Short mmCIF file of N, CA and C in Angstrom, two decimals:
data_model
loop_
_atom_site.label_atom_id
_atom_site.label_comp_id
_atom_site.label_asym_id
_atom_site.label_seq_id
_atom_site.Cartn_x
_atom_site.Cartn_y
_atom_site.Cartn_z
N UNK A 859 0.82 -1.21 0.00
CA UNK A 859 0.00 0.01 0.00
C UNK A 859 0.87 1.25 0.00
N UNK A 860 0.23 2.32 -0.38
CA UNK A 860 0.91 3.62 -0.31
C UNK A 860 0.52 4.31 1.01
N UNK A 861 1.42 5.08 1.54
CA UNK A 861 1.14 5.97 2.65
C UNK A 861 1.81 7.31 2.32
N UNK A 862 1.03 8.36 2.35
CA UNK A 862 1.52 9.67 1.91
C UNK A 862 2.16 9.57 0.52
N UNK A 863 1.51 8.79 -0.33
CA UNK A 863 1.88 8.61 -1.74
C UNK A 863 3.20 7.86 -1.95
N UNK A 864 3.72 7.20 -0.93
CA UNK A 864 4.91 6.37 -1.05
C UNK A 864 4.53 4.92 -0.75
N UNK A 865 5.08 4.00 -1.50
CA UNK A 865 4.78 2.58 -1.30
C UNK A 865 5.61 2.02 -0.15
N UNK A 866 5.24 2.42 1.06
CA UNK A 866 5.97 2.00 2.23
C UNK A 866 5.07 1.36 3.31
N UNK A 867 3.87 0.96 2.92
CA UNK A 867 2.92 0.47 3.92
C UNK A 867 2.36 -0.89 3.54
N UNK A 868 1.87 -1.58 4.58
CA UNK A 868 1.13 -2.83 4.42
C UNK A 868 -0.22 -2.65 5.11
N UNK A 869 -1.26 -3.17 4.50
CA UNK A 869 -2.55 -3.20 5.18
C UNK A 869 -2.95 -4.67 5.27
N UNK A 870 -3.18 -5.11 6.48
CA UNK A 870 -3.51 -6.51 6.73
C UNK A 870 -4.96 -6.61 7.16
N UNK A 871 -5.72 -7.43 6.45
CA UNK A 871 -7.13 -7.63 6.74
C UNK A 871 -7.30 -9.00 7.39
N UNK A 872 -7.98 -9.02 8.52
CA UNK A 872 -8.18 -10.27 9.25
C UNK A 872 -9.57 -10.82 9.02
N UNK A 873 -9.75 -12.13 9.29
CA UNK A 873 -11.04 -12.77 9.05
C UNK A 873 -12.14 -12.21 9.95
N UNK A 874 -11.79 -11.57 11.06
CA UNK A 874 -12.81 -11.00 11.94
C UNK A 874 -13.20 -9.58 11.52
N UNK A 875 -12.81 -9.19 10.29
CA UNK A 875 -13.15 -7.90 9.67
C UNK A 875 -12.36 -6.70 10.25
N UNK A 876 -11.37 -6.95 11.08
CA UNK A 876 -10.49 -5.86 11.52
C UNK A 876 -9.35 -5.76 10.53
N UNK A 877 -8.68 -4.62 10.54
CA UNK A 877 -7.50 -4.49 9.68
C UNK A 877 -6.46 -3.65 10.37
N UNK A 878 -5.23 -3.80 9.93
CA UNK A 878 -4.10 -3.08 10.48
C UNK A 878 -3.32 -2.44 9.33
N UNK A 879 -2.99 -1.19 9.49
CA UNK A 879 -2.24 -0.45 8.48
C UNK A 879 -0.90 -0.11 9.08
N UNK A 880 0.16 -0.65 8.51
CA UNK A 880 1.51 -0.48 9.05
C UNK A 880 2.37 0.27 8.04
N UNK A 881 3.01 1.33 8.48
CA UNK A 881 3.88 2.09 7.60
C UNK A 881 5.32 1.89 8.07
N UNK A 882 6.22 1.75 7.09
CA UNK A 882 7.64 1.53 7.39
C UNK A 882 8.47 2.65 6.78
N UNK A 883 9.74 2.69 7.17
CA UNK A 883 10.60 3.79 6.73
C UNK A 883 10.92 3.73 5.23
N UNK A 884 11.09 2.51 4.71
CA UNK A 884 11.50 2.40 3.30
C UNK A 884 10.70 1.27 2.62
N UNK A 885 10.70 1.32 1.31
CA UNK A 885 10.04 0.27 0.53
C UNK A 885 10.79 -1.06 0.69
N UNK A 886 12.08 -0.99 0.87
CA UNK A 886 12.88 -2.21 1.06
C UNK A 886 12.42 -2.96 2.32
N UNK A 887 12.19 -2.22 3.39
CA UNK A 887 11.74 -2.86 4.64
C UNK A 887 10.35 -3.48 4.44
N UNK A 888 9.45 -2.74 3.82
CA UNK A 888 8.08 -3.27 3.62
C UNK A 888 8.13 -4.54 2.76
N UNK A 889 8.97 -4.56 1.75
CA UNK A 889 9.10 -5.76 0.90
C UNK A 889 9.60 -6.95 1.68
N UNK A 890 10.56 -6.71 2.58
CA UNK A 890 11.12 -7.80 3.40
C UNK A 890 10.06 -8.34 4.37
N UNK A 891 9.29 -7.44 4.99
CA UNK A 891 8.22 -7.86 5.93
C UNK A 891 7.15 -8.63 5.15
N UNK A 892 6.77 -8.12 3.99
CA UNK A 892 5.75 -8.76 3.17
C UNK A 892 6.19 -10.18 2.77
N UNK A 893 7.41 -10.31 2.34
CA UNK A 893 7.93 -11.65 1.95
C UNK A 893 7.91 -12.58 3.14
N UNK A 894 8.27 -12.08 4.32
CA UNK A 894 8.27 -12.90 5.52
C UNK A 894 6.85 -13.38 5.85
N UNK A 895 5.87 -12.49 5.71
CA UNK A 895 4.47 -12.88 5.98
C UNK A 895 4.02 -13.96 5.00
N UNK A 896 4.36 -13.80 3.74
CA UNK A 896 3.96 -14.79 2.73
C UNK A 896 4.57 -16.17 2.98
N UNK A 897 5.70 -16.22 3.65
CA UNK A 897 6.35 -17.51 3.93
C UNK A 897 5.71 -18.26 5.08
N UNK A 898 4.87 -17.59 5.84
CA UNK A 898 4.21 -18.22 6.97
C UNK A 898 3.18 -19.24 6.47
N UNK A 899 2.95 -20.26 7.20
CA UNK A 899 2.03 -21.33 6.81
C UNK A 899 0.70 -21.24 7.59
N UNK A 900 0.22 -20.02 7.83
CA UNK A 900 -1.03 -19.88 8.58
C UNK A 900 -2.20 -20.31 7.71
N UNK A 901 -3.21 -20.95 8.32
CA UNK A 901 -4.33 -21.52 7.52
C UNK A 901 -5.20 -20.47 6.81
N UNK A 902 -5.32 -19.27 7.34
CA UNK A 902 -6.20 -18.29 6.74
C UNK A 902 -5.49 -17.23 5.90
N UNK A 903 -4.20 -17.47 5.62
CA UNK A 903 -3.44 -16.49 4.83
C UNK A 903 -3.91 -16.55 3.37
N UNK A 904 -4.39 -15.42 2.93
CA UNK A 904 -4.87 -15.32 1.53
C UNK A 904 -3.93 -14.35 0.82
N UNK A 905 -3.35 -14.78 -0.23
CA UNK A 905 -2.33 -13.99 -0.93
C UNK A 905 -2.92 -13.08 -2.02
N UNK A 906 -4.09 -12.53 -1.75
CA UNK A 906 -4.74 -11.70 -2.77
C UNK A 906 -3.96 -10.43 -3.08
N UNK A 907 -3.17 -9.96 -2.14
CA UNK A 907 -2.44 -8.70 -2.34
C UNK A 907 -1.42 -8.74 -3.45
N UNK A 908 -1.07 -9.94 -3.95
CA UNK A 908 -0.07 -10.01 -5.00
C UNK A 908 -0.71 -9.91 -6.40
N UNK A 909 -2.03 -9.85 -6.47
CA UNK A 909 -2.71 -9.72 -7.75
C UNK A 909 -2.85 -8.25 -8.11
N UNK A 910 -2.94 -7.99 -9.41
CA UNK A 910 -3.26 -6.65 -9.90
C UNK A 910 -4.71 -6.35 -9.52
N UNK A 911 -5.06 -5.09 -9.26
CA UNK A 911 -6.43 -4.76 -8.88
C UNK A 911 -7.49 -5.25 -9.85
N UNK A 912 -7.24 -5.16 -11.15
CA UNK A 912 -8.24 -5.61 -12.13
C UNK A 912 -8.49 -7.10 -12.01
N UNK A 913 -7.46 -7.87 -11.74
CA UNK A 913 -7.64 -9.32 -11.59
C UNK A 913 -8.29 -9.66 -10.26
N UNK A 914 -7.98 -8.90 -9.23
CA UNK A 914 -8.59 -9.10 -7.94
C UNK A 914 -10.09 -8.81 -8.01
N UNK A 915 -10.46 -7.75 -8.73
CA UNK A 915 -11.87 -7.41 -8.91
C UNK A 915 -12.60 -8.54 -9.63
N UNK A 916 -11.98 -9.03 -10.68
CA UNK A 916 -12.58 -10.12 -11.44
C UNK A 916 -12.69 -11.40 -10.61
N UNK A 917 -11.66 -11.75 -9.88
CA UNK A 917 -11.66 -12.97 -9.07
C UNK A 917 -12.69 -12.91 -7.95
N UNK A 918 -12.91 -11.71 -7.40
CA UNK A 918 -13.84 -11.56 -6.30
C UNK A 918 -15.30 -11.64 -6.76
N UNK A 919 -15.53 -11.41 -8.05
CA UNK A 919 -16.88 -11.46 -8.58
C UNK A 919 -17.80 -10.37 -8.02
N UNK A 920 -17.23 -9.27 -7.59
CA UNK A 920 -18.00 -8.23 -6.93
C UNK A 920 -19.06 -7.62 -7.86
N UNK A 921 -18.68 -7.37 -9.11
CA UNK A 921 -19.65 -6.72 -10.00
C UNK A 921 -20.86 -7.60 -10.22
N UNK A 922 -20.64 -8.89 -10.38
CA UNK A 922 -21.78 -9.81 -10.56
C UNK A 922 -22.62 -9.88 -9.29
N UNK A 923 -21.97 -9.89 -8.13
CA UNK A 923 -22.72 -9.91 -6.87
C UNK A 923 -23.56 -8.64 -6.76
N UNK A 924 -23.01 -7.51 -7.17
CA UNK A 924 -23.74 -6.26 -7.11
C UNK A 924 -24.91 -6.27 -8.08
N UNK A 925 -24.66 -6.74 -9.29
CA UNK A 925 -25.73 -6.83 -10.30
C UNK A 925 -26.87 -7.72 -9.84
N UNK A 926 -26.55 -8.79 -9.15
CA UNK A 926 -27.58 -9.71 -8.66
C UNK A 926 -28.18 -9.25 -7.32
N UNK A 927 -27.74 -8.06 -6.86
CA UNK A 927 -28.22 -7.47 -5.61
C UNK A 927 -27.90 -8.31 -4.37
N UNK A 928 -26.79 -9.03 -4.46
CA UNK A 928 -26.32 -9.82 -3.32
C UNK A 928 -25.55 -8.92 -2.35
N UNK A 929 -25.03 -7.80 -2.83
CA UNK A 929 -24.38 -6.84 -1.97
C UNK A 929 -24.96 -5.46 -2.25
N UNK A 930 -24.90 -4.56 -1.26
CA UNK A 930 -25.47 -3.23 -1.42
C UNK A 930 -24.56 -2.32 -2.23
N UNK A 931 -25.08 -1.20 -2.68
CA UNK A 931 -24.27 -0.20 -3.38
C UNK A 931 -23.09 0.21 -2.51
N UNK A 932 -23.36 0.48 -1.22
CA UNK A 932 -22.31 0.87 -0.31
C UNK A 932 -21.19 -0.19 -0.21
N UNK A 933 -21.61 -1.44 -0.02
CA UNK A 933 -20.61 -2.52 0.09
C UNK A 933 -19.80 -2.66 -1.20
N UNK A 934 -20.45 -2.55 -2.31
CA UNK A 934 -19.78 -2.64 -3.60
C UNK A 934 -18.74 -1.52 -3.75
N UNK A 935 -19.16 -0.30 -3.46
CA UNK A 935 -18.25 0.83 -3.58
C UNK A 935 -17.10 0.77 -2.58
N UNK A 936 -17.38 0.29 -1.38
CA UNK A 936 -16.31 0.14 -0.41
C UNK A 936 -15.28 -0.92 -0.84
N UNK A 937 -15.76 -2.01 -1.41
CA UNK A 937 -14.84 -3.03 -1.91
C UNK A 937 -14.03 -2.52 -3.07
N UNK A 938 -14.65 -1.72 -3.96
CA UNK A 938 -13.91 -1.12 -5.07
C UNK A 938 -12.82 -0.18 -4.53
N UNK A 939 -13.17 0.60 -3.52
CA UNK A 939 -12.19 1.50 -2.90
C UNK A 939 -11.02 0.72 -2.31
N UNK A 940 -11.32 -0.40 -1.64
CA UNK A 940 -10.25 -1.19 -1.02
C UNK A 940 -9.35 -1.78 -2.10
N UNK A 941 -9.93 -2.34 -3.14
CA UNK A 941 -9.14 -2.92 -4.23
C UNK A 941 -8.28 -1.82 -4.90
N UNK A 942 -8.80 -0.62 -4.99
CA UNK A 942 -8.06 0.48 -5.60
C UNK A 942 -6.98 1.08 -4.69
N UNK A 943 -6.88 0.54 -3.44
CA UNK A 943 -5.84 1.02 -2.53
C UNK A 943 -6.31 2.12 -1.59
N UNK A 944 -7.58 2.41 -1.57
CA UNK A 944 -8.12 3.42 -0.68
C UNK A 944 -8.42 2.79 0.68
N UNK A 945 -8.23 3.59 1.73
CA UNK A 945 -8.39 3.05 3.06
C UNK A 945 -8.77 4.17 4.05
N UNK A 946 -9.51 3.79 5.08
CA UNK A 946 -9.79 4.75 6.17
C UNK A 946 -8.52 5.07 6.96
N UNK A 947 -7.47 4.30 6.78
CA UNK A 947 -6.26 4.45 7.57
C UNK A 947 -5.26 5.48 7.03
N UNK A 948 -5.58 6.11 5.90
CA UNK A 948 -4.71 7.13 5.34
C UNK A 948 -5.59 8.24 4.79
N UNK A 949 -5.53 9.43 5.38
CA UNK A 949 -6.39 10.53 4.97
C UNK A 949 -6.18 10.94 3.52
N UNK A 950 -5.01 10.69 2.96
CA UNK A 950 -4.74 11.03 1.56
C UNK A 950 -5.32 10.00 0.60
N UNK A 951 -5.78 8.88 1.11
CA UNK A 951 -6.37 7.84 0.26
C UNK A 951 -7.70 7.36 0.84
N UNK A 952 -8.43 8.31 1.42
CA UNK A 952 -9.71 7.98 2.04
C UNK A 952 -10.69 7.51 0.97
N UNK A 953 -11.60 6.60 1.32
CA UNK A 953 -12.55 6.11 0.32
C UNK A 953 -13.35 7.26 -0.31
N UNK A 954 -13.63 7.10 -1.59
CA UNK A 954 -14.42 8.11 -2.32
C UNK A 954 -15.66 7.44 -2.90
N UNK A 955 -16.63 8.28 -3.19
CA UNK A 955 -17.88 7.79 -3.77
C UNK A 955 -18.21 8.64 -4.99
N UNK A 956 -18.70 8.03 -6.04
CA UNK A 956 -18.91 8.77 -7.29
C UNK A 956 -20.04 9.77 -7.21
N UNK A 957 -19.84 10.87 -7.90
CA UNK A 957 -20.86 11.87 -8.05
C UNK A 957 -21.61 11.49 -9.33
N UNK A 958 -22.84 11.06 -9.23
CA UNK A 958 -23.49 10.53 -10.43
C UNK A 958 -24.63 11.40 -10.94
N UNK A 959 -25.21 12.22 -10.10
CA UNK A 959 -26.38 13.01 -10.52
C UNK A 959 -25.96 14.43 -10.85
N UNK A 960 -26.53 14.97 -11.93
CA UNK A 960 -26.19 16.34 -12.31
C UNK A 960 -27.41 17.29 -12.14
N UNK A 961 -28.55 16.74 -11.90
CA UNK A 961 -29.78 17.55 -11.74
C UNK A 961 -30.03 17.83 -10.25
N UNK A 962 -29.76 19.05 -9.84
CA UNK A 962 -29.96 19.43 -8.45
C UNK A 962 -31.07 20.46 -8.28
N UNK A 963 -31.85 20.67 -9.33
CA UNK A 963 -32.89 21.69 -9.28
C UNK A 963 -34.30 21.12 -9.32
N UNK A 964 -34.47 19.93 -9.86
CA UNK A 964 -35.83 19.33 -9.98
C UNK A 964 -36.38 18.96 -8.62
N UNK A 965 -37.70 19.14 -8.49
CA UNK A 965 -38.40 18.76 -7.26
C UNK A 965 -38.34 17.25 -7.06
N UNK A 966 -38.45 16.49 -8.13
CA UNK A 966 -38.40 15.02 -8.11
C UNK A 966 -37.47 14.54 -9.19
N UNK A 967 -36.81 13.43 -8.94
CA UNK A 967 -35.92 12.84 -9.95
C UNK A 967 -36.50 11.52 -10.44
N UNK A 968 -36.49 11.37 -11.74
CA UNK A 968 -36.86 10.12 -12.36
C UNK A 968 -35.57 9.36 -12.64
N UNK A 969 -35.26 8.35 -11.85
CA UNK A 969 -33.98 7.65 -11.99
C UNK A 969 -33.84 6.90 -13.30
N UNK A 970 -34.96 6.76 -14.04
CA UNK A 970 -34.90 6.11 -15.36
C UNK A 970 -34.57 7.10 -16.48
N UNK A 971 -34.49 8.38 -16.15
CA UNK A 971 -34.18 9.42 -17.11
C UNK A 971 -32.69 9.62 -17.18
N UNK A 972 -32.04 9.26 -18.32
CA UNK A 972 -30.56 9.39 -18.40
C UNK A 972 -30.06 10.84 -18.30
N UNK A 973 -30.93 11.81 -18.51
CA UNK A 973 -30.47 13.21 -18.50
C UNK A 973 -30.14 13.71 -17.09
N UNK A 974 -30.52 12.99 -16.04
CA UNK A 974 -30.21 13.44 -14.67
C UNK A 974 -28.81 13.02 -14.24
N UNK A 975 -28.17 12.13 -15.04
CA UNK A 975 -26.86 11.60 -14.66
C UNK A 975 -25.74 12.36 -15.36
N UNK A 976 -24.61 12.47 -14.69
CA UNK A 976 -23.46 13.12 -15.32
C UNK A 976 -22.90 12.22 -16.44
N UNK A 977 -22.05 12.80 -17.27
CA UNK A 977 -21.41 12.08 -18.36
C UNK A 977 -20.17 11.36 -17.80
N UNK A 978 -20.25 10.04 -17.69
CA UNK A 978 -19.16 9.30 -17.09
C UNK A 978 -17.94 9.15 -18.00
N UNK A 979 -18.05 9.60 -19.23
CA UNK A 979 -16.89 9.54 -20.13
C UNK A 979 -15.93 10.71 -19.86
N UNK A 980 -16.39 11.68 -19.06
CA UNK A 980 -15.57 12.86 -18.73
C UNK A 980 -15.31 12.93 -17.24
N UNK A 981 -14.14 13.45 -16.85
CA UNK A 981 -13.87 13.65 -15.42
C UNK A 981 -14.76 14.77 -14.88
N UNK A 982 -14.86 14.86 -13.55
CA UNK A 982 -15.74 15.82 -12.92
C UNK A 982 -15.47 17.25 -13.38
N UNK A 983 -14.22 17.63 -13.49
CA UNK A 983 -13.88 19.01 -13.86
C UNK A 983 -14.25 19.37 -15.27
N UNK A 984 -14.55 18.39 -16.09
CA UNK A 984 -14.92 18.63 -17.50
C UNK A 984 -16.41 18.47 -17.76
N UNK A 985 -17.23 18.35 -16.75
CA UNK A 985 -18.66 18.20 -16.96
C UNK A 985 -19.28 19.46 -17.57
N UNK A 986 -18.78 20.61 -17.18
CA UNK A 986 -19.24 21.89 -17.70
C UNK A 986 -18.45 22.20 -18.96
N UNK A 987 -19.11 22.48 -20.10
CA UNK A 987 -18.37 22.75 -21.35
C UNK A 987 -17.37 23.89 -21.22
N UNK A 988 -17.69 24.95 -20.45
CA UNK A 988 -16.75 26.05 -20.27
C UNK A 988 -15.49 25.59 -19.54
N UNK A 989 -15.66 24.81 -18.46
CA UNK A 989 -14.51 24.27 -17.74
C UNK A 989 -13.70 23.36 -18.62
N UNK A 990 -14.37 22.56 -19.45
CA UNK A 990 -13.68 21.62 -20.32
C UNK A 990 -12.77 22.38 -21.27
N UNK A 991 -13.23 23.51 -21.82
CA UNK A 991 -12.43 24.32 -22.74
C UNK A 991 -11.21 24.90 -22.02
N UNK A 992 -11.42 25.40 -20.81
CA UNK A 992 -10.32 25.96 -20.02
C UNK A 992 -9.27 24.88 -19.70
N UNK A 993 -9.74 23.69 -19.33
CA UNK A 993 -8.81 22.59 -19.02
C UNK A 993 -8.01 22.19 -20.26
N UNK A 994 -8.64 22.16 -21.41
CA UNK A 994 -7.95 21.79 -22.66
C UNK A 994 -6.86 22.81 -22.99
N UNK A 995 -7.19 24.09 -22.83
CA UNK A 995 -6.19 25.15 -23.10
C UNK A 995 -5.04 25.03 -22.11
N UNK A 996 -5.33 24.82 -20.83
CA UNK A 996 -4.31 24.67 -19.80
C UNK A 996 -3.41 23.46 -20.12
N UNK A 997 -4.02 22.35 -20.50
CA UNK A 997 -3.25 21.15 -20.81
C UNK A 997 -2.31 21.38 -21.99
N UNK A 998 -2.80 22.06 -23.05
CA UNK A 998 -1.99 22.29 -24.22
C UNK A 998 -0.89 23.30 -23.99
N UNK A 999 -1.11 24.26 -23.09
CA UNK A 999 -0.09 25.30 -22.83
C UNK A 999 0.93 24.87 -21.81
N UNK A 1000 0.57 23.98 -20.93
CA UNK A 1000 1.47 23.55 -19.87
C UNK A 1000 2.34 22.37 -20.34
N UNK A 1001 3.61 22.52 -20.22
CA UNK A 1001 4.49 21.40 -20.57
C UNK A 1001 5.69 21.46 -19.63
N UNK A 1002 5.46 21.02 -18.40
CA UNK A 1002 6.51 20.96 -17.40
C UNK A 1002 7.52 19.91 -17.80
N UNK A 1003 8.82 20.24 -17.65
CA UNK A 1003 9.88 19.30 -18.08
C UNK A 1003 9.83 17.99 -17.27
N UNK A 1004 9.46 18.09 -15.98
CA UNK A 1004 9.43 16.90 -15.14
C UNK A 1004 8.06 16.23 -15.18
N UNK A 1005 7.01 17.01 -15.03
CA UNK A 1005 5.67 16.44 -14.91
C UNK A 1005 4.95 16.25 -16.23
N UNK A 1006 5.36 16.93 -17.26
CA UNK A 1006 4.64 16.90 -18.54
C UNK A 1006 3.37 17.73 -18.43
N UNK A 1007 2.44 17.47 -19.34
CA UNK A 1007 1.15 18.21 -19.30
C UNK A 1007 0.19 17.47 -18.40
N UNK A 1008 -0.70 18.24 -17.75
CA UNK A 1008 -1.74 17.63 -16.91
C UNK A 1008 -2.93 18.58 -16.84
N UNK A 1009 -4.09 17.98 -16.59
CA UNK A 1009 -5.32 18.77 -16.50
C UNK A 1009 -5.52 19.40 -15.12
N UNK A 1010 -5.16 18.67 -14.08
CA UNK A 1010 -5.44 19.13 -12.72
C UNK A 1010 -4.14 19.21 -11.91
N UNK A 1011 -3.99 20.30 -11.18
CA UNK A 1011 -2.80 20.52 -10.38
C UNK A 1011 -2.90 19.97 -8.97
N UNK A 1012 -4.08 19.48 -8.60
CA UNK A 1012 -4.26 18.91 -7.27
C UNK A 1012 -5.21 17.71 -7.38
N UNK A 1013 -5.23 16.90 -6.36
CA UNK A 1013 -6.03 15.68 -6.37
C UNK A 1013 -7.37 15.95 -5.71
N UNK A 1014 -8.40 15.26 -6.17
CA UNK A 1014 -9.74 15.47 -5.61
C UNK A 1014 -9.89 14.93 -4.22
N UNK A 1015 -8.99 14.07 -3.79
CA UNK A 1015 -9.08 13.49 -2.46
C UNK A 1015 -7.74 13.69 -1.76
N UNK A 1016 -7.80 14.47 -0.68
CA UNK A 1016 -6.57 14.73 0.09
C UNK A 1016 -6.94 14.91 1.57
N UNK A 1017 -5.93 14.91 2.40
CA UNK A 1017 -6.17 14.99 3.84
C UNK A 1017 -6.98 16.21 4.26
N UNK A 1018 -6.66 17.35 3.68
CA UNK A 1018 -7.37 18.59 4.05
C UNK A 1018 -8.86 18.48 3.72
N UNK A 1019 -9.18 17.91 2.57
CA UNK A 1019 -10.58 17.75 2.17
C UNK A 1019 -11.33 16.80 3.10
N UNK A 1020 -10.70 15.68 3.45
CA UNK A 1020 -11.30 14.72 4.36
C UNK A 1020 -11.56 15.40 5.71
N UNK A 1021 -10.57 16.12 6.22
CA UNK A 1021 -10.73 16.78 7.50
C UNK A 1021 -11.80 17.86 7.48
N UNK A 1022 -11.92 18.52 6.37
CA UNK A 1022 -12.96 19.56 6.21
C UNK A 1022 -14.35 18.95 6.36
N UNK A 1023 -14.60 17.82 5.72
CA UNK A 1023 -15.94 17.23 5.76
C UNK A 1023 -16.22 16.48 7.07
N UNK A 1024 -15.18 16.01 7.73
CA UNK A 1024 -15.37 15.23 8.96
C UNK A 1024 -15.00 15.98 10.23
N UNK A 1025 -14.89 17.30 10.15
CA UNK A 1025 -14.40 18.11 11.23
C UNK A 1025 -15.26 17.98 12.50
N UNK A 1026 -16.50 17.59 12.39
CA UNK A 1026 -17.36 17.49 13.55
C UNK A 1026 -17.20 16.17 14.32
N UNK A 1027 -16.32 15.30 13.85
CA UNK A 1027 -16.08 14.00 14.49
C UNK A 1027 -14.64 13.89 14.94
N UNK A 1028 -14.42 13.44 16.15
CA UNK A 1028 -13.05 13.10 16.57
C UNK A 1028 -12.66 11.76 15.95
N UNK A 1029 -11.43 11.56 15.58
CA UNK A 1029 -10.24 12.42 15.83
C UNK A 1029 -10.05 13.49 14.77
N UNK A 1030 -11.00 13.61 13.83
CA UNK A 1030 -10.83 14.55 12.71
C UNK A 1030 -10.83 16.01 13.18
N UNK A 1031 -11.58 16.31 14.25
CA UNK A 1031 -11.58 17.67 14.79
C UNK A 1031 -10.17 18.07 15.24
N UNK A 1032 -9.53 17.21 16.02
CA UNK A 1032 -8.19 17.50 16.49
C UNK A 1032 -7.18 17.55 15.35
N UNK A 1033 -7.34 16.64 14.40
CA UNK A 1033 -6.41 16.64 13.24
C UNK A 1033 -6.59 17.89 12.41
N UNK A 1034 -7.83 18.36 12.28
CA UNK A 1034 -8.10 19.59 11.53
C UNK A 1034 -7.43 20.79 12.23
N UNK A 1035 -7.59 20.86 13.53
CA UNK A 1035 -6.98 21.97 14.31
C UNK A 1035 -5.44 21.91 14.17
N UNK A 1036 -4.87 20.72 14.21
CA UNK A 1036 -3.42 20.58 14.02
C UNK A 1036 -3.01 21.04 12.63
N UNK A 1037 -3.78 20.70 11.61
CA UNK A 1037 -3.49 21.09 10.24
C UNK A 1037 -3.54 22.62 10.09
N UNK A 1038 -4.43 23.27 10.85
CA UNK A 1038 -4.62 24.71 10.75
C UNK A 1038 -3.81 25.49 11.79
N UNK A 1039 -2.64 24.96 12.17
CA UNK A 1039 -1.74 25.62 13.11
C UNK A 1039 -2.37 25.91 14.47
N UNK A 1040 -3.11 24.91 14.99
CA UNK A 1040 -3.60 25.01 16.35
C UNK A 1040 -4.94 25.71 16.53
N UNK A 1041 -5.63 25.98 15.45
CA UNK A 1041 -6.97 26.61 15.57
C UNK A 1041 -7.85 26.11 14.42
N UNK A 1042 -9.14 26.38 14.54
CA UNK A 1042 -10.03 26.05 13.44
C UNK A 1042 -9.74 26.95 12.26
N UNK A 1043 -10.09 26.49 11.07
CA UNK A 1043 -9.94 27.27 9.86
C UNK A 1043 -10.85 28.50 9.95
N UNK A 1044 -10.71 29.42 9.02
CA UNK A 1044 -11.54 30.62 8.98
C UNK A 1044 -13.03 30.22 9.02
N UNK A 1045 -13.77 30.80 9.93
CA UNK A 1045 -15.16 30.37 10.15
C UNK A 1045 -16.01 30.47 8.89
N UNK A 1046 -15.86 31.53 8.12
CA UNK A 1046 -16.64 31.70 6.90
C UNK A 1046 -16.41 30.59 5.88
N UNK A 1047 -15.24 30.01 5.90
CA UNK A 1047 -14.93 28.93 4.98
C UNK A 1047 -15.28 27.58 5.60
N UNK A 1048 -15.06 27.45 6.87
CA UNK A 1048 -15.24 26.16 7.53
C UNK A 1048 -16.70 25.84 7.81
N UNK A 1049 -17.47 26.79 8.28
CA UNK A 1049 -18.82 26.53 8.73
C UNK A 1049 -19.85 27.32 7.92
N UNK A 1050 -19.65 27.39 6.64
CA UNK A 1050 -20.51 28.23 5.77
C UNK A 1050 -21.97 27.76 5.78
N UNK A 1051 -22.24 26.48 6.02
CA UNK A 1051 -23.61 25.99 5.96
C UNK A 1051 -24.36 26.19 7.28
N UNK A 1052 -23.70 26.62 8.31
CA UNK A 1052 -24.38 26.82 9.60
C UNK A 1052 -25.06 28.20 9.63
N UNK A 1053 -26.28 28.30 10.20
CA UNK A 1053 -26.98 29.61 10.25
C UNK A 1053 -26.30 30.54 11.22
#
C-alpha cells in the first residue's frame, strides 16, 4: 500500500473484519516484511495482495454480486475502494464515492431518465463545457519538463478535504486543528452551511 503517496505500507485484513495499516521507513523494509508474511504457513493467509487490482476485482466477482443485488451499493463501492488502494487508515487515500447526478434543481428525480446523470466519459472537472475548454487550453499550454502536461494541479481526495468534511467528529476535529496551526480554519470557509 501507499502511505503519503509512497509505497511503504502494508494493510492486513483479518477474518474478523479488523484491519491493520503499518507504515515503514522504506520500501525495502516493507518488501522484506511482506515476503516474511507470505512464507508463513497460517491456515487463513490469503495472498490476494499479490494480484493486480483488475484481476482481484474479477476474481472476487463483486460486479456480478452487485448486479444480482447480493451486496449493497455501499458494500460494492467500499470493496472497489479497497481494491483500488483506498483506506480509512490514510487521509490522503480515504474512500471516495462517485458523483453521479447532475440535476440538483428538480423537485423530483426520475432515476430512469438518463439526463439526470453526469457524463461518465468525462472527469468531474470537465462536466461543464466552459470548464472543459479551459482545461484543454491549460493542458496544451502547460508542458513541465518533469511532470509533462496535466489537467489538474491537485487531487480530488486529500487529507485537508477529508478533515474539512469530517471536522465534527473526533479524531478529525483535533487533526483539523493541528493542520490549521492550532486553531479552526476561517469560520466563513469552515462553517458556511451553519446559520
